[in-house]
Amino acid sequence: MADGQDAHTLYEQEVSRRKIVTLCKNLDEALGGGISPGRVVELCGQPGVGKTQLGIQIALAVQLPWCFGGIQGRALFIDTEGSLTSERVADMAAALLVHLQHTAASSGSTIRIEEVRCLSVEGLLDGITVLRAVTAVEVCAAVEMLDQYLVEDASLGTTPDRADQADCDRQHLGAAVPRPG
């Protein structure tokens, strides 16, 4: 069990983290700016409402470069329905790249243009670790193993430190993204 922390420290840690955008403005606003990194997010709902779609979107968005409002992280996707296909993820990654290319070109930012050139569908696919867990026992086991995955892959659920973020903001973003607090 982890050492206890006071509520003020936990609060300060939470507000200092950049959120993972969902790429849906209304949802990001409802979530207070996006999803907090390092958290388990469970999507529930009726079949066909877009749970897997949103999960893939978030798994791709967590990888966005700082200059696009991302956290340059990796995702761990626990597929409990068996509905995640590599073709679907690749299609969404390709669409995201087209969107980022258009955004970079229209912004005129050479940094954004260069960042997009460094991205690829294959790289985005590599940034998502997928676990298949379709039974209740498998889901419980996957959740129990999250700490192990985080130790094995330190980029899951983390963000670069605040100094790196501030330096990136100064060099690349100007006023496009709020500065760290």
Tab-separated table of C-alpha atoms in Angstrom, residues 43 49-58 77 79 81 83-85 88 92:
chain	number	residue	atom	x	y	z
A	43	LEU	CA	-16.507	3.729	-20.116
A	49	VAL	CA	-22.979	4.274	-28.202
A	50	GLY	CA	-19.259	4.790	-28.917
A	51	LYS	CA	-17.393	3.468	-25.862
A	52	THR	CA	-14.645	1.826	-27.891
A	53	GLN	CA	-14.500	4.788	-30.279
A	54	LEU	CA	-13.979	7.210	-27.385
A	55	GLY	CA	-11.451	4.876	-25.761
A	56	ILE	CA	-9.402	4.732	-28.964
A	57	GLN	CA	-9.679	8.502	-29.370
A	58	ILE	CA	-8.329	9.032	-25.837
A	77	PHE	CA	-6.261	0.011	-23.272
A	79	ASP	CA	-10.533	-4.221	-24.158
A	81	GLU	CA	-15.640	-6.529	-25.290
A	83	SER	CA	-14.293	-4.876	-30.092
A	84	LEU	CA	-10.915	-3.175	-30.494
A	85	THR	CA	-9.369	-3.970	-33.886
A	88	ARG	CA	-10.018	0.575	-36.544
A	92	MET	CA	-8.503	6.647	-36.453
